[in-house]
PDB file of C-alpha atoms in Angstrom:
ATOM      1  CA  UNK A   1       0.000   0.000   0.000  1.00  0.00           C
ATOM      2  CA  UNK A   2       2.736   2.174   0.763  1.00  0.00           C
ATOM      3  CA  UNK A   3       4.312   2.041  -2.528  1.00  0.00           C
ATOM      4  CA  UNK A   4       0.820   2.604  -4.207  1.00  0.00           C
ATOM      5  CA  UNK A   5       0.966   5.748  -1.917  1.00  0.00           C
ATOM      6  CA  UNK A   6       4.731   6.999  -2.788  1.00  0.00           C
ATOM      7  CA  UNK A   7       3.817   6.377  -7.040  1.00  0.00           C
ATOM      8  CA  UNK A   8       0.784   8.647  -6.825  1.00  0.00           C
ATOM      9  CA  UNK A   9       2.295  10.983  -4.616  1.00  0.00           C
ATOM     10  CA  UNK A  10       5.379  11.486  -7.047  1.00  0.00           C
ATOM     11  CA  UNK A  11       2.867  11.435  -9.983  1.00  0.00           C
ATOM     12  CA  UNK A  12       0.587  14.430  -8.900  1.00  0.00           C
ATOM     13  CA  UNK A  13       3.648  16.427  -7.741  1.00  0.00           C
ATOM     14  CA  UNK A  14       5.345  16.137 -10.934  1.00  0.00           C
ATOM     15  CA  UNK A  15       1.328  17.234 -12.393  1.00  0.00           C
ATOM     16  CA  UNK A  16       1.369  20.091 -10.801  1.00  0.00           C
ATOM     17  CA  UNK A  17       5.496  20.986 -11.211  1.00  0.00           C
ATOM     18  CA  UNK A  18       7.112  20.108  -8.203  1.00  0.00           C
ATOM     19  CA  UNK A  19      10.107  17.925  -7.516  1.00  0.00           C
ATOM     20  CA  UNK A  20       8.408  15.367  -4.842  1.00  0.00           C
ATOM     21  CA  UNK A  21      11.941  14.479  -3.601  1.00  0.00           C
ATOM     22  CA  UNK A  22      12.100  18.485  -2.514  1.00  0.00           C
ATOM     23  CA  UNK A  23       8.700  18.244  -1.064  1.00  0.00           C
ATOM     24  CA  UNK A  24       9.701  14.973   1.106  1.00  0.00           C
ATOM     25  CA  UNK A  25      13.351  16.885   2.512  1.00  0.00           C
ATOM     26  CA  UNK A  26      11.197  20.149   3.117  1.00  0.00           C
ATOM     27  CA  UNK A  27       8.265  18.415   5.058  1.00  0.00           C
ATOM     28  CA  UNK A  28      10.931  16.058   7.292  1.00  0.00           C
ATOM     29  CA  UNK A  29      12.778  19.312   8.048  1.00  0.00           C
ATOM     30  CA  UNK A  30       9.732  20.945   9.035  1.00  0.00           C
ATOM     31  CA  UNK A  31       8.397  18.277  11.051  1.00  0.00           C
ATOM     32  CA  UNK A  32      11.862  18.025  12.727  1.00  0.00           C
ATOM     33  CA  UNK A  33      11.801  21.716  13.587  1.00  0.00           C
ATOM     34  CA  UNK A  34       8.374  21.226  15.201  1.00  0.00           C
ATOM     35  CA  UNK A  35       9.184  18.499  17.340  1.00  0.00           C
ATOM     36  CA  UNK A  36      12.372  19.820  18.504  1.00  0.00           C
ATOM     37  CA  UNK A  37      11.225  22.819  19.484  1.00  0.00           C
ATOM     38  CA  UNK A  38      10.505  23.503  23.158  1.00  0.00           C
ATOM     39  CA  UNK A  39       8.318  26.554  22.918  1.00  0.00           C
ATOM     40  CA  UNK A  40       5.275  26.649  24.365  1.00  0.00           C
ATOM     41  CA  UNK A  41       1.551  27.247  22.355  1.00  0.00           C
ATOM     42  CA  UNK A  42       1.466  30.751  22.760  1.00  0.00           C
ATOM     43  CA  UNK A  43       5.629  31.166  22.546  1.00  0.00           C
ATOM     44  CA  UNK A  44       5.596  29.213  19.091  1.00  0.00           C
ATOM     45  CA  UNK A  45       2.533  31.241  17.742  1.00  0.00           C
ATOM     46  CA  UNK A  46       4.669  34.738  18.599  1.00  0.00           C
ATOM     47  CA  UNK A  47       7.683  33.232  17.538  1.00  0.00           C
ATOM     48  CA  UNK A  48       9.434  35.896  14.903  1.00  0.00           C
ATOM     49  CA  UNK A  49      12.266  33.816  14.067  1.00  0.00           C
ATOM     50  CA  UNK A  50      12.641  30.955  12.453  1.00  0.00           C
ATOM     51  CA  UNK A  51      11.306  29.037   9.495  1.00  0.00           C
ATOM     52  CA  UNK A  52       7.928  28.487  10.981  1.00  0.00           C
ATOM     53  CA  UNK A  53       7.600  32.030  12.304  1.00  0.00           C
ATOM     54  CA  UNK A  54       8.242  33.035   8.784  1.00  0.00           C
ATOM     55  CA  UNK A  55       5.681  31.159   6.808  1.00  0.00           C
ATOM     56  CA  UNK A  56       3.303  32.440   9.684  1.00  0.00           C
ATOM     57  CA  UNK A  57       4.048  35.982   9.592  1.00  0.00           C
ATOM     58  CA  UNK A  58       3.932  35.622   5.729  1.00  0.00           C
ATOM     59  CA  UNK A  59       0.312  34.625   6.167  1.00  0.00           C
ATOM     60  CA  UNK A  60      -0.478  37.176   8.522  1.00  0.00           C
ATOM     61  CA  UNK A  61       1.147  39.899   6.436  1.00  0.00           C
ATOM     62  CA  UNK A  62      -0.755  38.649   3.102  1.00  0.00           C
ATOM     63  CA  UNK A  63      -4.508  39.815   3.158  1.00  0.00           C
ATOM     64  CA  UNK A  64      -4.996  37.762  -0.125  1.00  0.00           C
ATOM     65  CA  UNK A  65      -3.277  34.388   1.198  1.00  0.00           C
ATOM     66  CA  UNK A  66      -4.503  31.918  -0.448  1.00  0.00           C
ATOM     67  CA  UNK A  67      -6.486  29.313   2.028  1.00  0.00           C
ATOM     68  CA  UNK A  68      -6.427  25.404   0.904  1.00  0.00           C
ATOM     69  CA  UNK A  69      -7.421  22.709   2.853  1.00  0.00           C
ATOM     70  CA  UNK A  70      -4.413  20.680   2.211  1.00  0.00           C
ATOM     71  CA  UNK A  71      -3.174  23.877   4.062  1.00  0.00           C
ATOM     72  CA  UNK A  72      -5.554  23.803   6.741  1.00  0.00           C
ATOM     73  CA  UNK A  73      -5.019  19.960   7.369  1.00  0.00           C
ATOM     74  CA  UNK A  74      -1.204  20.870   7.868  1.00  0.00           C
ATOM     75  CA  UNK A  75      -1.626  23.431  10.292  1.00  0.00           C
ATOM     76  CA  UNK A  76      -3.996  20.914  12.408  1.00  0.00           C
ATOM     77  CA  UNK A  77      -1.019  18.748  12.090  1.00  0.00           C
ATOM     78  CA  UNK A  78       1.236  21.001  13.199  1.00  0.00           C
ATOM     79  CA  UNK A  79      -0.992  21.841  16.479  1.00  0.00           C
ATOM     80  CA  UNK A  80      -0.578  17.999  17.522  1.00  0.00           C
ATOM     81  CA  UNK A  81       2.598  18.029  16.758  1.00  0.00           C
ATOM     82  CA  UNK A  82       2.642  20.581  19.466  1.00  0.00           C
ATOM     83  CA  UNK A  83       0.286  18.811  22.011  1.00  0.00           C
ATOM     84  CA  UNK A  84      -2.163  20.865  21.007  1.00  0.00           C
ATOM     85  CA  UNK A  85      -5.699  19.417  19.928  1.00  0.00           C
ATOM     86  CA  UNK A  86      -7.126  20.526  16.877  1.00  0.00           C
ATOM     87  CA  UNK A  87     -10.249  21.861  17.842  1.00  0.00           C
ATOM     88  CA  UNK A  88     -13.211  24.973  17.484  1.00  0.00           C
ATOM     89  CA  UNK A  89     -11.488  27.146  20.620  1.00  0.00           C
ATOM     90  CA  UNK A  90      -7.467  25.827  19.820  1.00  0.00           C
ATOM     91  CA  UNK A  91      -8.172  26.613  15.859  1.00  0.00           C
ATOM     92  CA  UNK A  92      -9.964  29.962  17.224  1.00  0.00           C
ATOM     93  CA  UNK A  93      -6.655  31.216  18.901  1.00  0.00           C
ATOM     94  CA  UNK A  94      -4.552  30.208  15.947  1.00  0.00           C
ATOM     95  CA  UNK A  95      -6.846  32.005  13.542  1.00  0.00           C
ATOM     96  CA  UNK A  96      -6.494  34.704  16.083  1.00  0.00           C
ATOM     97  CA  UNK A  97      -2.729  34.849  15.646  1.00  0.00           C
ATOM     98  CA  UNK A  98      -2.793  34.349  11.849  1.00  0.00           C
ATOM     99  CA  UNK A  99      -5.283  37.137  10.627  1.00  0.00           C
ATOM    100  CA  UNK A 100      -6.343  35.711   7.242  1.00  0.00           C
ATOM    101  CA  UNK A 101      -7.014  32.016   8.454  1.00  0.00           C
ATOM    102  CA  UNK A 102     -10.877  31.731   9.328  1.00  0.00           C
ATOM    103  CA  UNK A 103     -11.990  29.211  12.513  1.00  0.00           C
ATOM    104  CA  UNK A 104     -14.759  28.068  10.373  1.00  0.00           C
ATOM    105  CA  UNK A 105     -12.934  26.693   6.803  1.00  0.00           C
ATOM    106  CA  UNK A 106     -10.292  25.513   9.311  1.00  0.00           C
ATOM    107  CA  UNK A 107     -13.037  23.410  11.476  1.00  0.00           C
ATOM    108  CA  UNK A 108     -14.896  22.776   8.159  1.00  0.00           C
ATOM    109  CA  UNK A 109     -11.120  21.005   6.530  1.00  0.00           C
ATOM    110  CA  UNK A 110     -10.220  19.305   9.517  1.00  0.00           C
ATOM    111  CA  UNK A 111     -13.597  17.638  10.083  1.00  0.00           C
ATOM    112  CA  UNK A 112     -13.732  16.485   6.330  1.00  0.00           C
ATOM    113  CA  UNK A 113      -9.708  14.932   7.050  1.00  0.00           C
ATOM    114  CA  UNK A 114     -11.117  13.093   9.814  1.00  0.00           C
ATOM    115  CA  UNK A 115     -14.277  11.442   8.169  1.00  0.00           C
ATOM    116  CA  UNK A 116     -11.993  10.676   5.200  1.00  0.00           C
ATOM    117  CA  UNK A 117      -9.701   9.193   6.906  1.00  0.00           C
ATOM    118  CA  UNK A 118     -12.374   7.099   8.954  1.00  0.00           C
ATOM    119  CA  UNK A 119     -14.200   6.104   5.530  1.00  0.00           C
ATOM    120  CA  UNK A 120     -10.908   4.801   4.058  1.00  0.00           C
ATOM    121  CA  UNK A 121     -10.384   2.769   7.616  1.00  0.00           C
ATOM    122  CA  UNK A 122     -13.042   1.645   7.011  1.00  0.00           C
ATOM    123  CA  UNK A 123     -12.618   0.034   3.583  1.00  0.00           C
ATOM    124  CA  UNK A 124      -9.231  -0.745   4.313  1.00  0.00           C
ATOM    125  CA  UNK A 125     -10.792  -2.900   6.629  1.00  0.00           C
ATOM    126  CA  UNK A 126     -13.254  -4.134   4.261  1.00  0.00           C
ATOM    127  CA  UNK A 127     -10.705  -4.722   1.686  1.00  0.00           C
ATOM    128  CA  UNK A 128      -9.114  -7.023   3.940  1.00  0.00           C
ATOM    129  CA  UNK A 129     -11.784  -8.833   5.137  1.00  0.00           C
ATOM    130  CA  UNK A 130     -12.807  -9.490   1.241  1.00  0.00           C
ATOM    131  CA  UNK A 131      -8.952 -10.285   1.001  1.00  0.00           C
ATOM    132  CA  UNK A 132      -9.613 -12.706   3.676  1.00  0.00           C
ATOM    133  CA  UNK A 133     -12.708 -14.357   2.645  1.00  0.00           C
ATOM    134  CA  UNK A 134     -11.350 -14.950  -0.977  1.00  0.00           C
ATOM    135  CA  UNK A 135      -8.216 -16.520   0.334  1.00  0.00           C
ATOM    136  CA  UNK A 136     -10.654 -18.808   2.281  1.00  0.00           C
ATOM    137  CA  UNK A 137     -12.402 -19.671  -0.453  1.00  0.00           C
ATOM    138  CA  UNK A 138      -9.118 -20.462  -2.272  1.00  0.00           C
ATOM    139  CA  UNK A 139      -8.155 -22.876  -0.045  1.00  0.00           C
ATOM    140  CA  UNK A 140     -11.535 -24.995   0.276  1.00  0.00           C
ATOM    141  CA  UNK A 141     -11.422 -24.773  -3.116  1.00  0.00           C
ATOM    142  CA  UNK A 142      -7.960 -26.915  -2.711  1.00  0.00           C
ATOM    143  CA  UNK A 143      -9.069 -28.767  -0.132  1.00  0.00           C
ATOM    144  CA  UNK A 144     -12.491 -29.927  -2.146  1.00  0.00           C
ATOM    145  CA  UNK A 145      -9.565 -30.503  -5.360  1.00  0.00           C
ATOM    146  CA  UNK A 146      -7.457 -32.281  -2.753  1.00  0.00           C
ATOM    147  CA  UNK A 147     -10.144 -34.811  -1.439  1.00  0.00           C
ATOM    148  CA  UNK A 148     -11.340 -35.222  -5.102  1.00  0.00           C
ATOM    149  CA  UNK A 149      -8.276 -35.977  -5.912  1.00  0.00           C
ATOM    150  CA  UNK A 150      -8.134 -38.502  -3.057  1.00  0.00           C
ATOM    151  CA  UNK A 151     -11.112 -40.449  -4.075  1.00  0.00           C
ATOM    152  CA  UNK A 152      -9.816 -40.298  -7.336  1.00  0.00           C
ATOM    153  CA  UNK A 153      -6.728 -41.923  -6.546  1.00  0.00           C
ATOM    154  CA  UNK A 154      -8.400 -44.198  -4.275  1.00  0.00           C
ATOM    155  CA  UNK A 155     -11.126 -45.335  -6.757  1.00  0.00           C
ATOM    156  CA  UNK A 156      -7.969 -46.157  -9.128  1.00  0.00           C
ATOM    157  CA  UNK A 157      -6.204 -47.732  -6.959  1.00  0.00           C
ATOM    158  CA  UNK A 158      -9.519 -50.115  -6.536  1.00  0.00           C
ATOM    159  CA  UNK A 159      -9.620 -50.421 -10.013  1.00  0.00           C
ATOM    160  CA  UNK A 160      -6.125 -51.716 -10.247  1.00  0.00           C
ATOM    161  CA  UNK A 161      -6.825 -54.359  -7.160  1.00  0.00           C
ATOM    162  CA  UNK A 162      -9.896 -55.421  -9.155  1.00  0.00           C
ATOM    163  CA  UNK A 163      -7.778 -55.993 -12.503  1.00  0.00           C
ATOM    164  CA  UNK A 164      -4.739 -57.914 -10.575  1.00  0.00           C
ATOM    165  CA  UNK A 165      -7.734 -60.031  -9.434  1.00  0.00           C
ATOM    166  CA  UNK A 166      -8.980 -60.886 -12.212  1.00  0.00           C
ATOM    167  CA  UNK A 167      -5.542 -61.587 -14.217  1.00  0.00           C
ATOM    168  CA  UNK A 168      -5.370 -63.544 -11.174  1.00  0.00           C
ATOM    169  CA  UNK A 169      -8.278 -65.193 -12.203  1.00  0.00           C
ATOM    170  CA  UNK A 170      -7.645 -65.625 -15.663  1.00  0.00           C
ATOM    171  CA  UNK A 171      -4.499 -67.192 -15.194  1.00  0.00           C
ATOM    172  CA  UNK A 172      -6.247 -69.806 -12.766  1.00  0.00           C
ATOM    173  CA  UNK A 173      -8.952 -70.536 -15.168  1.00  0.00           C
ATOM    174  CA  UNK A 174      -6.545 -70.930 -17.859  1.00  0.00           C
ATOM    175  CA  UNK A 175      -4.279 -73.598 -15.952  1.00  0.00           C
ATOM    176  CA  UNK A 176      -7.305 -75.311 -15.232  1.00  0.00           C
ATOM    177  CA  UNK A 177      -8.017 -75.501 -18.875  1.00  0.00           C
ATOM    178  CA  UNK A 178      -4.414 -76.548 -19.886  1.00  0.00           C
ATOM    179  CA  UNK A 179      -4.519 -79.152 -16.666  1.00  0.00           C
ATOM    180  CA  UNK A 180      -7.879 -80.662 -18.497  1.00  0.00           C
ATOM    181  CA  UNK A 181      -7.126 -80.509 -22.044  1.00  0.00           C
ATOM    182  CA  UNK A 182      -2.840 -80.106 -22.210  1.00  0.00           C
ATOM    183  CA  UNK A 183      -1.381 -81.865 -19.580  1.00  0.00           C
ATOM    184  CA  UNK A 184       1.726 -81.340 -21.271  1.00  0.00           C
ATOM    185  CA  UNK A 185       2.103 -77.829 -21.711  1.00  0.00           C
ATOM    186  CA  UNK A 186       0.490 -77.768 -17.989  1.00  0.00           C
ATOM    187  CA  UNK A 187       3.319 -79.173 -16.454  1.00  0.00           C
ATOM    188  CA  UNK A 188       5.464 -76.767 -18.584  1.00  0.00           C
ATOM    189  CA  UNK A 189       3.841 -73.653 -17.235  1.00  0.00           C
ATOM    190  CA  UNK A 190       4.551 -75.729 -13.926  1.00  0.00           C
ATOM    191  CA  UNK A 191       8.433 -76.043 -14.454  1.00  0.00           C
ATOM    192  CA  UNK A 192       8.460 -72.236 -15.694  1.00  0.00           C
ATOM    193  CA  UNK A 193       7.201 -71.163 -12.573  1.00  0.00           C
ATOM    194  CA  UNK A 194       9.311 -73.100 -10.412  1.00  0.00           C
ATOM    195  CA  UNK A 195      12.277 -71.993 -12.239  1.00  0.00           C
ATOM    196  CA  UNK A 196      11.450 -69.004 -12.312  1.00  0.00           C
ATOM    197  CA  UNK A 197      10.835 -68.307  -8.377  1.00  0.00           C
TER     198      UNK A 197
END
């Protein structure tokens, strides 16, 4: 699944014009700056310095920044990151600090993230279970094959007893017949066997 994930990844960022290898090293540095930092909510909101306080003052200075959710999903990311939980009043005081970032399209993005990703645990889950069931099937499948299979060999194998019987049989009935009628060539078949065991 994860390397379904990483192919369409790289294919829409290369759609749209970005390198996706650049996008990876930029969001791992990002995340690494969040989760080594030790300032506090408020502290990391009135930061001024550093790459975070920059892309926030660049929102706050911008009165036409453009709002996405894929935006809005990152900054609820970010709060966690920060212990924070992404909710109406915690996405209130960030709007707050931000200016041009509205409480409601934040609330509105991050509840749509969370019922997606709930719908596609849920047919994950399905997916599996059908995964499940069909490798089931598979193997009664090769179990009925097996047993057929079994009778099959076993019916064969009857057939074969039933044969050696009756060339068993055969061979009786036809040194009873010699015995009666060629006594001579029944003592041959006699001597042949004799010699021969």
């Amino acid at each position: 699944l994860q390397d379904e994930i990483d192919v369409i990844f790289n294919v829409m960022m290369k759609a749209v014009g970005l390198d996706p290898a650049l996008i990876r090293a930029d969001a791992k540095r990002i995340l690494s700056v969040i989760k080594e930092s030790t300032l506090s909510e408020d502290e990391f909101l009135a930061a001024t310095e550093g790459e975070i306080a920059e892309i926030f003052n660049g929102v706050r200075k911008n009165r036409f920044f453009k709002y996405t959710d894929a935006w809005g999903i990152g900054l609820a990311r970010l709060m966690e990151l920060k212990g924070v939980e992404p909710n109406m009043l915690s996405f209130e005081k960030w709007s707050k600090s931000l200016r041009w970032v509205f409480t409601p399209r934040l609330m509105q993005s991050y509840d749509e993230f969370c019922g997606d990703q709930l719908r596609m645990q849920g047919v994950e889950a399905m997916q599996k279970q059908l995964l499940i069931r069909e490798k089931k099937r598979a193997a009664a499948r090769l179990e009925s094959k097996a047993a057929a299979f079994e009778d099959k060999k076993k019916a064969l194998q009857e057939l074969n007893d039933a044969i050696e019987e009756r060339r068993q049989q055969l061979i009786m009935e036809q040194k009873a017949l010699k015995k009666k009628y060629e006594p001579d060539a029944y003592e041959k078949i006699l001597l042949s066997e004799s010699a021969s065991a």
